[in-house]
Short mmCIF file of C-alpha atoms in Angstrom, two decimals:
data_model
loop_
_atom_site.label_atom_id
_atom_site.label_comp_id
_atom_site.label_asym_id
_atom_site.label_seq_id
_atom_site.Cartn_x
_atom_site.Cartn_y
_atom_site.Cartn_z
CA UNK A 30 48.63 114.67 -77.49
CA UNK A 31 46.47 111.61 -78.52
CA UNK A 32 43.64 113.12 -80.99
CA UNK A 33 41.96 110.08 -81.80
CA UNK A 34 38.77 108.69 -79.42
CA UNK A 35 39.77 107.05 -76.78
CA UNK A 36 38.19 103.70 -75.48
CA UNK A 37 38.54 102.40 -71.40
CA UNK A 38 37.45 99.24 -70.48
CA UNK A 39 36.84 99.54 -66.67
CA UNK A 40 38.76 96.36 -66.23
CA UNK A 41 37.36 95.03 -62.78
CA UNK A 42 38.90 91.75 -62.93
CA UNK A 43 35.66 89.73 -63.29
CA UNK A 44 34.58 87.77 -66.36
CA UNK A 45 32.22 90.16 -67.70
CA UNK A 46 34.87 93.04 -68.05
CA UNK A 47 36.73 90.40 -70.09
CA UNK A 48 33.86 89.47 -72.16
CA UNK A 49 33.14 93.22 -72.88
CA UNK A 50 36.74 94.19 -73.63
CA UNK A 51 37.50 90.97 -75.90
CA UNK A 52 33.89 91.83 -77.67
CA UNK A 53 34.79 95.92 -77.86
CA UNK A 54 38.26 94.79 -79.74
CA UNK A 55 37.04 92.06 -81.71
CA UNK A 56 34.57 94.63 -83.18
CA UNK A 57 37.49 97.70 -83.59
CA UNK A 58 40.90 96.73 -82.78
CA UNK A 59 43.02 97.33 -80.02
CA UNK A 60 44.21 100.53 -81.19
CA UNK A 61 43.30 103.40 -78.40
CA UNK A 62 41.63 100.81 -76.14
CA UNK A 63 42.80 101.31 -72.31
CA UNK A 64 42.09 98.31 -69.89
CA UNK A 65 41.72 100.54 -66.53
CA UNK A 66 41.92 98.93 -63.20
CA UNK A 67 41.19 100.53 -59.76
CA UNK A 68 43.02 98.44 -57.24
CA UNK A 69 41.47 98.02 -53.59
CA UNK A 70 44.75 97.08 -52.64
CA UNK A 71 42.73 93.56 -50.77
CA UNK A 72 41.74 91.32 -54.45
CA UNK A 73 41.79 87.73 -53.96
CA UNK A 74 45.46 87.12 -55.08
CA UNK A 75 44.22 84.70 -57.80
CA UNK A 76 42.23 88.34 -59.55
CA UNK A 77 45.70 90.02 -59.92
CA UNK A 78 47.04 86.59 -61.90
CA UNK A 79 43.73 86.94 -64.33
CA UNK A 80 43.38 90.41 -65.13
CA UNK A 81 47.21 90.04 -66.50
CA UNK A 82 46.38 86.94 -68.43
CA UNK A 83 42.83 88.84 -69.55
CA UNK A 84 44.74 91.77 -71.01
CA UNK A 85 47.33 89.46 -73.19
CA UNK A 86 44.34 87.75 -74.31
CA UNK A 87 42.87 90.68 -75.10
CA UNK A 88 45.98 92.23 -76.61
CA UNK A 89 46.01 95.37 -74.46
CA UNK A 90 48.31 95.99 -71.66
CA UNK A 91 46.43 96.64 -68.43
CA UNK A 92 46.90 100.25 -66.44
CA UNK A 93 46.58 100.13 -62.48
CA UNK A 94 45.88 102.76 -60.42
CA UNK A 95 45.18 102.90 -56.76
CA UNK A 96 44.06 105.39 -53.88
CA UNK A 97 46.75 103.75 -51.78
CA UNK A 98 44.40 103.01 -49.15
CA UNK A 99 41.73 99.50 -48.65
CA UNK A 100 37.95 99.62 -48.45
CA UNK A 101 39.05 99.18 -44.27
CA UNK A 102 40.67 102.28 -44.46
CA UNK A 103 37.92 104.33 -46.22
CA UNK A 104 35.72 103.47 -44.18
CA UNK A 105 37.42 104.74 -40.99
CA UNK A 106 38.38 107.71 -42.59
CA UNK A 107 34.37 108.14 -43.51
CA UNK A 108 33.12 106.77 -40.56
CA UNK A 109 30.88 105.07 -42.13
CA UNK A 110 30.33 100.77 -43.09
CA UNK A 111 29.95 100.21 -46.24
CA UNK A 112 27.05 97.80 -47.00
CA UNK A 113 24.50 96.60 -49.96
CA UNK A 114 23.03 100.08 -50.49
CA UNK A 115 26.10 102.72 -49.68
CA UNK A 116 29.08 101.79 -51.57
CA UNK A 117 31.66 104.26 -50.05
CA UNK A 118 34.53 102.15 -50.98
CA UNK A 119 33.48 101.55 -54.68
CA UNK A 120 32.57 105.36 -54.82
CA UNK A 121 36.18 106.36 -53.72
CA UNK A 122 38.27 103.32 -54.51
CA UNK A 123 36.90 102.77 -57.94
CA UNK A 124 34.50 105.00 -59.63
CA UNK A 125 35.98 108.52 -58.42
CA UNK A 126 39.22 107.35 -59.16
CA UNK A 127 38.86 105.86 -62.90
CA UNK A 128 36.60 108.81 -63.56
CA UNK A 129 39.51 111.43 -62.52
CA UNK A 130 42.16 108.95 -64.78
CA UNK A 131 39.39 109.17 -67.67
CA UNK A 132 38.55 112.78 -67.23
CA UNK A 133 42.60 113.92 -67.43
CA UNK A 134 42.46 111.00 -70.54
CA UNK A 135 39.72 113.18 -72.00
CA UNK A 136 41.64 116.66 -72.18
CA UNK A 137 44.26 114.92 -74.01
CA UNK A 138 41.78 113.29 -76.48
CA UNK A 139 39.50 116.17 -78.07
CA UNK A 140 37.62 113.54 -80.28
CA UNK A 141 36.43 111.94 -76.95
CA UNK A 142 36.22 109.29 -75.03
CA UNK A 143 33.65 106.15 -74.58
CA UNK A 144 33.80 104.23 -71.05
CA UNK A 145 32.92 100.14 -71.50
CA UNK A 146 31.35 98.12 -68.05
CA UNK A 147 31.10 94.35 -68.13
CA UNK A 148 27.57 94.35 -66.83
CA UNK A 149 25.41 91.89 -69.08
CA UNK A 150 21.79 92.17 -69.69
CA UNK A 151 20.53 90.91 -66.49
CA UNK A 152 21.83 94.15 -64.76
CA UNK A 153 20.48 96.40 -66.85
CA UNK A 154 19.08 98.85 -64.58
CA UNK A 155 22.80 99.40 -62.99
CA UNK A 156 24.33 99.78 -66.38
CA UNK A 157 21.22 102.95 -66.81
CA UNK A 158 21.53 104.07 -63.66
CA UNK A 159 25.53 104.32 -64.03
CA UNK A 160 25.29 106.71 -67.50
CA UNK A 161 24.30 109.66 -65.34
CA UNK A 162 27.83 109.55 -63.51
CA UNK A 163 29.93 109.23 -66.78
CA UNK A 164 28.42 111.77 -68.52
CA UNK A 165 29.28 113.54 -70.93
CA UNK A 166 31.47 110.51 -72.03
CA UNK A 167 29.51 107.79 -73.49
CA UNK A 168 29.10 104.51 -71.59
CA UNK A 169 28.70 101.43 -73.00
CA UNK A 170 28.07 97.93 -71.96
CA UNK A 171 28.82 95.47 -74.75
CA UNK A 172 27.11 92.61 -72.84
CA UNK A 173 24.13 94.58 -72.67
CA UNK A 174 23.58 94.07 -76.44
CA UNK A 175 22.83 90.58 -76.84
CA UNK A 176 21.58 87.91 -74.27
CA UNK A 177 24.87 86.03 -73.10
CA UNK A 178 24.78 84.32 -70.17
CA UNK A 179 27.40 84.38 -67.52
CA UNK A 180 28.10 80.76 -68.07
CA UNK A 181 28.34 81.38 -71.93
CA UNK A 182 31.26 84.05 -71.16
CA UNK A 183 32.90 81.33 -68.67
CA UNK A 184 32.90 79.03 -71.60
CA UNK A 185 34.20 81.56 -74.24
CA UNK A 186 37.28 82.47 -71.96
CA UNK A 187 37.80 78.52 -71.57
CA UNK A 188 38.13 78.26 -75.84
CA UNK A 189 40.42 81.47 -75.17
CA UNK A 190 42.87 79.24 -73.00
CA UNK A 191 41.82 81.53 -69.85
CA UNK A 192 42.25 79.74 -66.72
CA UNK A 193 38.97 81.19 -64.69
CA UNK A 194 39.60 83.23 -61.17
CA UNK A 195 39.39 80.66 -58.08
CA UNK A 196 37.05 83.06 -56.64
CA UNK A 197 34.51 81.50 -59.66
CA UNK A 198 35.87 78.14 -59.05
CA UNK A 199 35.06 78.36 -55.14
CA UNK A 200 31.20 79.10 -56.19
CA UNK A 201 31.40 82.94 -55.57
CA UNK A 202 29.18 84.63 -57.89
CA UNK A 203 32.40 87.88 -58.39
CA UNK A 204 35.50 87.59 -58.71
CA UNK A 205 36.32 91.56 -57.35
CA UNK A 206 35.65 92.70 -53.74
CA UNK A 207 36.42 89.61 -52.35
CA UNK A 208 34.14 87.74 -54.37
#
């Protein structure tokens, strides 16, 4: 049993849950950090390539865990499109999932555990809105803190020796969910 607190980095494969893991380590260490990632099972190949680079950068190894089905899938089996506002694939795929993986992390870790995002300032109103569904574990979002720019965390990766996602290179604005 793991007594210490516990730290997951909800490791989404875009540049911002980089930035916020390589910031949450260079403040306290790897030790007890967990770089989580909830695959869709349909990334852009070139996401599965960066997220293993990210975590040796970072000094972490990287957990997977999947549903075993795609956002296609989920759908069906909810009858229902996903779209801007209704996120049934994120819900199930992603958030349900690393919150079950955190929550049996939890009972293991008495001292607690603190969840990390790699929203930055700009989305600030997501990163409030999305305390309400981790509680009672703390979130945090380390890009939140300070006013970095997106472009400012493309160049900090580059000084890191991180070659950046295609999806990035081909002008998509994420490099998870297809871009």
């Amino acid at each position: 049993m793991n007594k210490d607190h516990q730290h997951v980095v909800l490791f989404s494969g875009g540049i911002g849950s980089w930035g916020a893991a390589k910031k949450l380590v260079n403040q306290i260490g790897t030790k007890n950090v967990h770089l989580l990632f909830t695959d869709t099972l349909i990334e852009d190949e070139d996401l599965y390539r960066f997220i293993n680079d990210a975590a040796q950068n970072i000094g972490v190894p990287l957990t997977t865990i999947a549903d075993g089905r795609t956002p296609w899938q989920v759908f069906q089996d909810e009858r229902f499109l996903g779209n801007t506002r209704a996120d049934p694939c994120s819900k199930i795929l992603k958030r349900k999932l690393a919150r079950k993986w955190i929550d049996q992390l939890a009972e293991k870790s008495p001292k607690g555990v603190t969840v990390y995002i790699g929203i930055d300032w700009t989305e600030e109103p997501r990163y409030l809105k999305a305390k309400k569904f981790w509680q009672p574990h703390e979130l945090k979002a380390p890009l939140c803190e300070e006013t970095i720019t997106k472009s400012e965390i493309f160049t900090w990766a580059k000084t890191e020796k991180l070659e950046l996602p295609r999806l990035y290179k081909l002008g998509f604005a994420h490099n998870n969910c297809g871009g």
